[in-house]
CSV table of C-alpha atoms and ligand atoms in Angstrom, one decimal:
chain,number,residue,atom,x,y,z
A,1,MET,CA,-10.6,-16.6,14.5
A,2,TYR,CA,-10.4,-13.6,12.4
A,3,ASN,CA,-13.1,-13.4,9.9
A,4,VAL,CA,-11.3,-11.5,6.8
A,5,THR,CA,-12.7,-10.7,3.2
A,6,LEU,CA,-10.3,-12.4,0.9
A,7,ILE,CA,-10.6,-10.3,-2.8
A,8,PRO,CA,-7.5,-12.3,-4.8
A,9,GLY,CA,-7.9,-9.7,-7.7
A,10,ASP,CA,-6.9,-10.0,-11.0
A,11,GLY,CA,-3.6,-11.1,-13.1
A,12,ILE,CA,-1.2,-12.4,-10.9
A,13,GLY,CA,-3.5,-11.4,-7.8
A,14,PRO,CA,-4.6,-15.0,-7.5
A,15,SER,CA,-1.3,-16.7,-7.5
A,16,VAL,CA,-0.1,-14.5,-5.0
A,17,ILE,CA,-2.8,-14.1,-3.0
A,18,ASP,CA,-2.9,-17.9,-2.5
A,19,VAL,CA,0.7,-18.1,-1.4
A,20,ALA,CA,-0.2,-15.3,1.1
A,21,VAL,CA,-2.9,-17.6,2.6
A,22,LYS,CA,-0.9,-20.6,3.1
A,23,VAL,CA,1.9,-18.4,4.6
A,24,LEU,CA,-0.6,-16.8,7.4
A,25,GLN,CA,-2.1,-20.2,8.1
A,26,ALA,CA,1.3,-21.7,8.7
A,27,THR,CA,1.4,-19.6,11.7
A,28,GLY,CA,-1.2,-21.9,13.2
A,29,ILE,CA,-3.9,-18.7,13.3
A,30,GLU,CA,-6.9,-19.8,12.2
A,31,PHE,CA,-8.9,-17.5,9.5
A,32,ASN,CA,-12.6,-17.5,8.2
A,33,TRP,CA,-11.8,-16.2,4.6
A,34,ASP,CA,-14.7,-14.7,3.0
A,35,ARG,CA,-14.1,-15.1,-0.4
A,36,GLN,CA,-15.1,-12.4,-2.9
A,37,VAL,CA,-14.7,-11.7,-6.6
A,38,ALA,CA,-13.7,-7.7,-7.7
A,39,GLY,CA,-12.3,-6.1,-10.5
A,40,MET,CA,-12.1,-7.3,-14.1
A,41,ALA,CA,-12.9,-10.8,-13.0
A,42,ALA,CA,-16.1,-9.5,-11.3
A,43,VAL,CA,-16.8,-7.3,-14.7
A,44,TYR,CA,-16.6,-10.9,-16.5
A,45,GLU,CA,-18.8,-13.0,-14.2
A,46,PHE,CA,-21.6,-10.1,-12.7
A,47,GLY,CA,-20.5,-7.1,-15.1
A,48,ASN,CA,-20.4,-4.9,-12.2
A,49,PRO,CA,-16.6,-4.2,-10.7
A,50,ILE,CA,-17.5,-4.0,-7.1
A,51,PRO,CA,-20.8,-6.3,-6.6
A,52,GLU,CA,-22.7,-5.4,-3.8
A,53,PRO,CA,-21.6,-9.0,-1.8
A,54,VAL,CA,-18.2,-7.4,-1.7
A,55,ILE,CA,-19.4,-4.4,0.0
A,56,GLU,CA,-21.4,-6.4,2.4
A,57,SER,CA,-18.6,-8.6,3.0
A,58,ILE,CA,-16.0,-5.7,4.2
A,59,ARG,CA,-18.8,-4.2,6.1
A,60,LYS,CA,-19.2,-7.3,8.6
A,61,ASN,CA,-15.7,-8.4,8.4
A,62,LYS,CA,-13.6,-4.7,8.5
A,63,LEU,CA,-10.5,-6.5,7.7
A,64,VAL,CA,-9.7,-6.9,4.1
A,65,LEU,CA,-6.7,-9.0,2.5
A,66,LYS,CA,-6.8,-7.7,-1.3
A,67,GLY,CA,-4.9,-8.8,-4.3
A,68,PRO,CA,-4.3,-6.1,-7.1
A,69,LEU,CA,-7.1,-4.9,-9.5
A,70,THR,CA,-6.9,-4.0,-12.8
A,71,THR,CA,-8.0,-0.7,-13.9
A,72,PRO,CA,-8.4,0.1,-17.7
A,73,VAL,CA,-6.3,3.0,-18.7
A,74,GLY,CA,-8.3,5.8,-20.4
A,75,GLY,CA,-12.1,5.0,-20.8
A,76,GLY,CA,-13.8,2.1,-19.2
A,77,TYR,CA,-15.0,1.9,-15.4
A,78,ARG,CA,-13.7,3.9,-12.7
A,79,SER,CA,-10.7,2.4,-10.5
A,80,VAL,CA,-12.4,-0.1,-8.0
A,81,ASN,CA,-9.1,0.6,-5.5
A,82,VAL,CA,-10.2,4.4,-5.6
A,83,ALA,CA,-14.1,3.1,-5.3
A,84,LEU,CA,-13.4,1.0,-2.3
A,85,ARG,CA,-11.2,3.4,-0.4
A,86,GLN,CA,-13.8,6.1,-0.7
A,87,GLU,CA,-16.8,3.7,0.0
A,88,PHE,CA,-15.1,2.5,3.4
A,89,GLN,CA,-13.4,5.9,3.8
A,90,LEU,CA,-10.2,4.8,3.9
A,91,TYR,CA,-8.5,8.0,4.4
A,92,ALA,CA,-4.7,6.7,5.4
A,93,ASN,CA,-2.5,4.7,2.9
A,94,LEU,CA,0.6,3.4,5.1
A,95,ARG,CA,3.2,2.1,2.6
A,96,PRO,CA,6.5,1.3,4.5
A,97,ALA,CA,9.6,0.6,2.6
A,98,VAL,CA,12.3,-1.4,4.5
A,99,SER,CA,15.5,-2.5,3.0
A,100,PHE,CA,15.9,-6.6,2.1
A,101,GLN,CA,19.3,-7.9,2.3
A,102,GLY,CA,20.1,-9.6,-0.9
A,103,THR,CA,18.4,-7.4,-3.5
A,104,LYS,CA,20.3,-5.7,-6.3
A,105,SER,CA,19.1,-2.2,-5.0
A,106,PRO,CA,22.5,-0.1,-4.1
A,107,PHE,CA,20.7,1.3,-1.3
A,108,LYS,CA,21.0,-0.3,1.9
A,109,ASN,CA,19.5,0.3,5.5
A,110,ILE,CA,16.4,2.2,3.8
A,111,ASP,CA,13.5,2.3,6.4
A,112,ILE,CA,11.0,5.0,5.1
A,113,THR,CA,7.5,5.3,5.8
A,114,LEU,CA,5.1,6.7,3.6
A,115,ILE,CA,1.8,7.8,4.4
A,116,ARG,CA,-0.4,9.0,2.0
A,117,GLU,CA,-4.2,10.8,1.9
A,118,ASN,CA,-5.9,8.2,0.4
A,119,ILE,CA,-9.6,9.8,-0.9
A,120,GLU,CA,-9.0,13.4,-1.8
A,121,GLY,CA,-6.6,15.3,-4.2
A,122,LEU,CA,-6.5,14.6,-7.8
A,123,TYR,CA,-8.1,11.0,-6.9
A,124,ALA,CA,-11.6,12.3,-5.6
A,125,GLY,CA,-12.6,11.6,-8.8
A,126,ILE,CA,-14.2,15.1,-10.2
A,127,GLU,CA,-13.5,15.0,-13.7
A,128,HIS,CA,-15.6,15.7,-16.6
A,129,ASP,CA,-14.9,16.1,-20.7
A,130,ILE,CA,-15.5,19.8,-22.4
A,131,ILE,CA,-17.4,18.2,-25.2
A,132,ILE,CA,-18.4,21.1,-28.2
A,133,ASP,CA,-20.3,20.0,-31.6
A,134,ASN,CA,-19.4,16.3,-30.6
A,135,GLN,CA,-15.8,16.7,-30.3
A,136,LYS,CA,-14.1,16.7,-26.8
A,137,ILE,CA,-12.1,19.9,-26.8
A,138,ALA,CA,-10.7,19.6,-23.1
A,139,ALA,CA,-11.1,17.7,-19.7
A,140,GLU,CA,-10.9,19.0,-16.3
A,141,SER,CA,-9.8,17.4,-13.0
A,142,ILE,CA,-10.5,19.1,-9.7
A,143,ALA,CA,-8.1,18.2,-6.7
A,144,LEU,CA,-9.9,18.8,-3.6
A,145,VAL,CA,-8.2,19.2,-0.8
A,146,THR,CA,-10.1,19.8,2.5
A,147,ARG,CA,-8.6,21.3,5.8
A,148,SER,CA,-10.3,18.3,8.0
A,149,GLY,CA,-9.1,16.0,5.4
A,150,SER,CA,-5.4,17.1,5.9
A,151,GLU,CA,-5.7,17.4,9.4
A,152,ARG,CA,-6.8,14.0,9.7
A,153,ILE,CA,-4.1,12.5,7.6
A,154,CYS,CA,-1.2,14.6,9.1
A,155,ARG,CA,-2.6,13.7,12.9
A,156,PHE,CA,-2.4,10.1,11.8
A,157,ALA,CA,1.2,10.6,10.6
A,158,PHE,CA,2.3,11.8,14.1
A,159,GLU,CA,0.4,9.4,15.9
A,160,TYR,CA,2.4,6.7,13.8
A,161,ALA,CA,5.4,8.8,14.0
A,162,LYS,CA,4.4,9.2,17.9
A,163,LYS,CA,3.5,5.1,18.5
A,164,HIS,CA,6.7,3.7,16.5
A,165,LYS,CA,9.2,6.1,18.1
A,166,ARG,CA,10.1,7.3,14.6
A,167,LYS,CA,12.1,11.0,14.9
A,168,LYS,CA,11.0,12.8,11.9
A,169,VAL,CA,8.2,13.9,9.8
A,170,THR,CA,8.2,15.5,6.3
A,171,ALA,CA,5.5,16.8,4.6
A,172,VAL,CA,5.8,16.8,0.9
A,173,HIS,CA,3.5,19.4,-1.5
A,174,LYS,CA,3.7,21.5,-4.5
A,175,ALA,CA,2.9,24.7,-2.2
A,176,ASN,CA,5.0,27.2,-4.4
A,177,ILE,CA,2.9,26.3,-7.3
A,178,LEU,CA,-0.6,24.9,-6.2
A,179,LYS,CA,-1.1,27.2,-3.4
A,180,CYS,CA,-4.4,26.6,-2.5
A,181,THR,CA,-4.7,23.1,-2.3
A,182,THR,CA,-1.1,21.7,-1.1
A,183,GLY,CA,-0.9,25.5,0.2
A,184,MET,CA,-3.3,24.4,2.7
A,185,PHE,CA,-2.3,21.0,3.3
A,186,LEU,CA,1.2,22.4,4.2
A,187,GLU,CA,-0.2,25.0,6.6
A,188,VAL,CA,-2.4,22.1,8.5
A,189,ALA,CA,0.6,20.0,8.6
A,190,GLN,CA,2.5,22.9,10.3
A,191,GLU,CA,0.0,23.6,12.8
A,192,ILE,CA,-0.2,19.9,13.8
A,193,ALA,CA,3.5,19.8,14.0
A,194,ARG,CA,3.4,22.0,16.9
A,195,GLU,CA,1.3,19.8,18.9
A,196,TYR,CA,3.8,17.0,18.7
A,197,PRO,CA,7.4,19.1,19.8
A,198,GLU,CA,9.1,15.7,20.4
A,199,ILE,CA,9.2,14.8,16.8
A,200,GLU,CA,11.2,16.8,14.3
A,201,PHE,CA,9.6,18.3,11.3
A,202,ASP,CA,10.1,19.8,8.2
A,203,ASP,CA,8.8,20.1,4.7
A,204,LYS,CA,9.9,19.4,1.2
A,205,ILE,CA,8.2,20.2,-2.7
A,206,ILE,CA,7.6,16.9,-4.3
A,207,ASP,CA,10.3,17.5,-7.1
A,208,ALA,CA,13.1,18.4,-4.6
A,209,CYS,CA,11.9,15.4,-2.3
A,210,ALA,CA,11.8,12.9,-5.7
A,211,MET,CA,15.7,14.0,-5.9
A,212,GLN,CA,16.8,13.7,-3.0
A,213,LEU,CA,15.1,10.6,-1.8
A,214,VAL,CA,17.4,9.0,-4.4
A,215,MET,CA,20.5,11.3,-3.4
A,216,ALA,CA,20.3,11.1,0.1
A,217,PRO,CA,17.4,8.9,1.3
A,218,GLU,CA,18.6,8.5,4.9
A,219,SER,CA,17.5,11.8,5.5
A,220,TYR,CA,13.8,10.6,5.3
A,221,ASP,CA,12.0,8.9,8.2
A,222,VAL,CA,8.0,9.2,7.9
A,223,ILE,CA,6.8,11.4,4.9
A,224,VAL,CA,3.4,12.5,4.8
A,225,THR,CA,1.6,13.9,1.5
A,226,THR,CA,-1.5,14.0,-0.7
A,227,ASN,CA,-2.9,11.5,-2.4
A,228,LEU,CA,-0.9,11.6,-6.0
A,229,PHE,CA,2.1,12.5,-4.7
A,230,GLY,CA,2.1,9.6,-2.4
A,231,ASP,CA,1.0,7.4,-5.2
A,232,ILE,CA,4.4,8.2,-7.2
A,233,LEU,CA,6.7,8.5,-4.2
A,234,SER,CA,5.6,5.3,-3.0
A,235,ASP,CA,6.7,3.4,-6.1
A,236,LEU,CA,9.9,5.3,-6.1
A,237,THR,CA,10.6,4.1,-2.2
A,238,SER,CA,9.8,0.7,-3.2
A,239,GLY,CA,12.3,1.0,-6.0
A,240,LEU,CA,15.0,1.9,-3.6
A,241,ILE,CA,14.5,-1.6,-1.6
A,242,GLY,CA,14.3,-3.6,-4.7
A,243,GLY,CA,11.2,-3.4,-6.6
A,244,LEU,CA,7.7,-3.6,-6.4
A,245,GLY,CA,7.6,-7.4,-5.5
A,246,LEU,CA,8.6,-6.7,-2.0
A,247,THR,CA,6.2,-3.4,-0.7
A,248,ALA,CA,3.0,-3.7,0.9
A,249,GLY,CA,0.2,-1.1,2.0
A,250,ALA,CA,-2.3,-0.7,4.5
A,251,ASN,CA,-5.5,1.5,4.1
A,252,PHE,CA,-7.3,2.6,6.9
A,253,GLY,CA,-10.1,4.0,8.0
A,254,GLU,CA,-12.1,4.7,11.2
A,255,ASP,CA,-13.4,1.0,11.5
A,256,VAL,CA,-12.3,-1.2,8.3
A,257,ALA,CA,-8.6,-1.9,7.7
A,258,LEU,CA,-7.7,-3.1,3.7
A,259,PHE,CA,-4.3,-4.8,3.2
A,260,GLU,CA,-2.9,-5.0,-0.3
A,261,ALA,CA,0.6,-5.0,-2.1
A,262,VAL,CA,1.6,-1.6,-3.4
A,263,HIS,CA,2.0,-3.5,-7.2
A,264,GLY,CA,-0.8,-3.8,-9.7
A,265,SER,CA,-1.8,-7.0,-11.5
A,266,ALA,CA,1.5,-7.1,-13.6
A,267,PRO,CA,-0.1,-8.3,-17.1
A,268,ASP,CA,3.3,-8.5,-18.4
A,269,ILE,CA,4.3,-11.6,-15.7
A,270,THR,CA,0.6,-12.9,-15.6
A,271,GLY,CA,0.4,-16.9,-15.2
A,272,GLN,CA,4.0,-17.4,-15.6
A,273,ASN,CA,4.3,-18.7,-12.0
A,274,ILE,CA,7.1,-15.9,-11.3
A,275,ALA,CA,5.3,-12.9,-9.6
A,276,ASN,CA,7.2,-12.2,-6.4
A,277,PRO,CA,4.5,-13.2,-3.6
A,278,ILE,CA,6.8,-11.1,-0.8
A,279,ALA,CA,4.7,-7.9,-1.4
A,280,VAL,CA,1.2,-9.4,-0.5
A,281,ILE,CA,3.2,-11.7,2.4
A,282,LYS,CA,4.2,-8.5,3.9
A,283,ALA,CA,0.6,-7.1,3.5
A,284,GLY,CA,-0.3,-10.2,5.4
A,285,VAL,CA,2.4,-9.1,8.3
A,286,MET,CA,0.5,-5.8,8.7
A,287,LEU,CA,-2.8,-7.3,9.1
A,288,LEU,CA,-1.5,-9.4,11.7
A,289,GLN,CA,0.7,-6.3,13.6
A,290,HIS,CA,-3.0,-4.9,13.1
A,291,VAL,CA,-5.0,-7.3,15.4
A,292,GLY,CA,-1.9,-7.9,17.6
A,293,GLU,CA,-0.7,-11.3,16.5
A,294,LYS,CA,2.9,-9.8,17.0
A,295,LYS,CA,4.6,-13.2,17.4
A,296,ALA,CA,3.3,-14.3,13.8
A,297,ALA,CA,4.0,-11.3,12.1
A,298,LYS,CA,7.6,-11.1,13.2
A,299,ALA,CA,8.1,-14.8,12.5
A,300,ILE,CA,6.8,-14.2,8.9
A,301,ASN,CA,8.7,-11.3,8.8
A,302,SER,CA,12.0,-13.0,9.7
A,303,CYS,CA,11.4,-15.8,7.5
A,304,ALA,CA,10.4,-13.6,4.4
A,305,HIS,CA,13.8,-11.1,5.3
A,306,GLU,CA,15.9,-14.4,5.4
A,307,LEU,CA,15.1,-16.0,2.4
A,308,VAL,CA,15.0,-12.8,0.2
A,309,ALA,CA,19.0,-12.5,1.6
A,310,GLU,CA,19.9,-16.2,1.0
A,311,SER,CA,18.8,-15.3,-3.0
A,312,LYS,CA,18.2,-19.1,-3.5
A,313,TYR,CA,14.1,-19.9,-3.1
A,314,VAL,CA,13.3,-16.2,-4.9
A,315,THR,CA,11.7,-15.1,-7.9
A,316,PRO,CA,13.4,-14.3,-11.1
A,317,ASP,CA,13.0,-10.2,-10.0
A,318,LEU,CA,15.2,-11.0,-7.0
A,319,ASN,CA,17.4,-13.7,-8.8
A,320,PRO,CA,17.2,-15.1,-12.6
A,321,LYS,CA,19.7,-17.3,-11.9
A,322,ALA,CA,17.9,-18.8,-8.5
A,323,ASN,CA,15.2,-20.7,-11.0
A,324,CYS,CA,12.8,-20.8,-8.3
A,325,GLY,CA,8.8,-19.8,-8.9
A,326,THR,CA,5.9,-18.4,-6.7
A,327,ARG,CA,4.9,-21.5,-5.5
A,328,ALA,CA,7.9,-23.2,-4.9
A,329,MET,CA,9.2,-20.0,-2.9
A,330,GLY,CA,5.7,-19.8,-1.2
A,331,ARG,CA,6.5,-23.8,0.1
A,332,GLU,CA,9.9,-22.8,1.3
A,333,LEU,CA,8.3,-20.1,3.3
A,334,VAL,CA,5.5,-22.0,4.6
A,335,SER,CA,7.9,-24.7,6.0
A,336,ARG,CA,10.2,-22.0,7.4
A,337,ILE,CA,7.2,-20.3,9.5
A,338,LYS,CA,6.2,-23.5,10.8
A,339,ASN,CA,9.5,-24.2,12.4
A,340,ALA,CA,9.7,-20.7,13.6
A,341,MET,CA,6.4,-20.6,15.3
A,342,LYS,CA,7.6,-23.3,17.2
A,343,LYS,CA,10.3,-22.0,18.7
B,1,NAD,P1,2.5,-3.0,-11.8
B,1,NAD,O1,2.5,-2.8,-10.6
B,1,NAD,O2,0.9,-4.2,-12.2
B,1,NAD,O3,3.9,-3.7,-12.7
B,1,NAD,C1,4.8,-2.6,-12.9
B,1,NAD,C2,6.1,-3.8,-13.2
B,1,NAD,O4,6.2,-4.4,-12.1
B,1,NAD,C3,5.7,-4.9,-14.3
B,1,NAD,O5,6.9,-4.9,-15.2
B,1,NAD,C4,5.2,-5.9,-13.3
B,1,NAD,O6,5.8,-7.1,-13.9
B,1,NAD,C5,6.4,-5.8,-12.1
B,1,NAD,N1,5.5,-6.3,-10.9
B,1,NAD,C6,4.6,-5.7,-10.4
B,1,NAD,N2,4.5,-6.7,-9.3
B,1,NAD,C7,5.5,-7.8,-9.4
B,1,NAD,C8,5.7,-8.9,-8.8
B,1,NAD,N3,4.8,-9.0,-7.5
B,1,NAD,N4,6.5,-9.8,-8.9
B,1,NAD,C9,7.1,-9.1,-9.7
B,1,NAD,N5,7.3,-8.2,-10.9
B,1,NAD,C10,6.2,-7.5,-10.4
B,1,NAD,O7,1.9,-1.8,-12.9
B,1,NAD,P2,0.8,-1.6,-14.3
B,1,NAD,O8,1.6,-2.3,-15.0
B,1,NAD,O9,1.4,0.0,-14.2
B,1,NAD,O10,-0.4,-1.8,-13.6
B,1,NAD,C11,-1.0,-2.8,-13.8
B,1,NAD,C12,-2.7,-2.6,-13.5
B,1,NAD,O11,-2.8,-2.9,-12.3
B,1,NAD,C13,-3.4,-1.6,-14.2
B,1,NAD,O12,-4.8,-1.8,-14.6
B,1,NAD,C14,-3.4,-0.6,-12.7
B,1,NAD,O13,-4.4,0.2,-13.0
B,1,NAD,C15,-3.4,-1.8,-11.6
B,1,NAD,N6,-3.2,-1.5,-10.4
B,1,NAD,C16,-3.6,-2.0,-9.2
B,1,NAD,C17,-3.2,-1.5,-8.2
B,1,NAD,C18,-4.1,-2.2,-6.9
B,1,NAD,O14,-4.7,-2.9,-7.0
B,1,NAD,N7,-3.7,-1.5,-5.8
B,1,NAD,C19,-1.9,-0.8,-8.1
B,1,NAD,C20,-1.0,-0.6,-9.0
B,1,NAD,C21,-1.6,-0.7,-10.2
């Protein structure tokens, strides 16, 4: 029995999380879901996007499956996602992009793992307005990059590459312009790389990397980078495999692990039963891998890839002609997983 904090989230979150829970339960593994309200739903209910019970639940369970949370653009409260990552020091964000057959993507055989520093850089939340005569005349955001934070994430990337028998780690930076911050990040990556001579290492400037990911994605294996660059590049790598409906991420700290989709709350499609649940299901697969439930993780993953490849029981982002919604896609997956677990 696994005790897991479950945050359905905002927008399409509750609908895709509902499918993910049914899919995980179809494996026969027992979960004790500790349901918690965070984000906009919690603002409406409690006037606070992260009520104390959410923090207590995560502290106790140490495992979290989370739907997307809305953050208003501009004013309003700070991102709940960023706050949770900082509260639990979830310093490593792992976002794998692995091709599915049957998508519209022209790219085949993509297998890129993006590892993003998750609590520093421009997301450290050190920013302020400069107001003179009651008028905002400027604003400053500080990108905080520490040597220890850079060492921690670069080591995480090389340990990941070693454990998963990956061949190459690429450090992505902007050390030609942001010499102090990403310059130090690159210097640290080069130092750590020397401790892993069996793993090839190179580095790329962020803009060149973005172009090359589209022109020659096969030249990338594991990417390690700072917070903002990782956030942007992981949407790019999601695009390479067919869109945001397909990619998941894990956030790791020393003792807490939080699993979620890469996508957001998708207000444009909320309430239409057309959100693709695969991304959150993939987050569930990462959770199972984390706790060592290899058979169940493999069964869900194979059934999900099979379903997408057939293109029949899939949401409109994958095949508009399939005429299939979120719930029907989930039901088909649940029945296949039950069969797969009997084998
Ligand atoms: P988004 O990821 O919600 O949506 C981008 C586009 O992708 C939209 O057209 C949407 O319809 C589509 N899309 C996303 N998920 C999909 C799915 N499962 N199936 C089919 N199509 C899907 O990005 P956004 O619109 O920029 O952000 C909306 C809100 O989500 C914002 O408040 C943002 O802060 C938040 N957000 C949260 C997280 C998180 O909780 N981890 C991540 C990203 C964005």
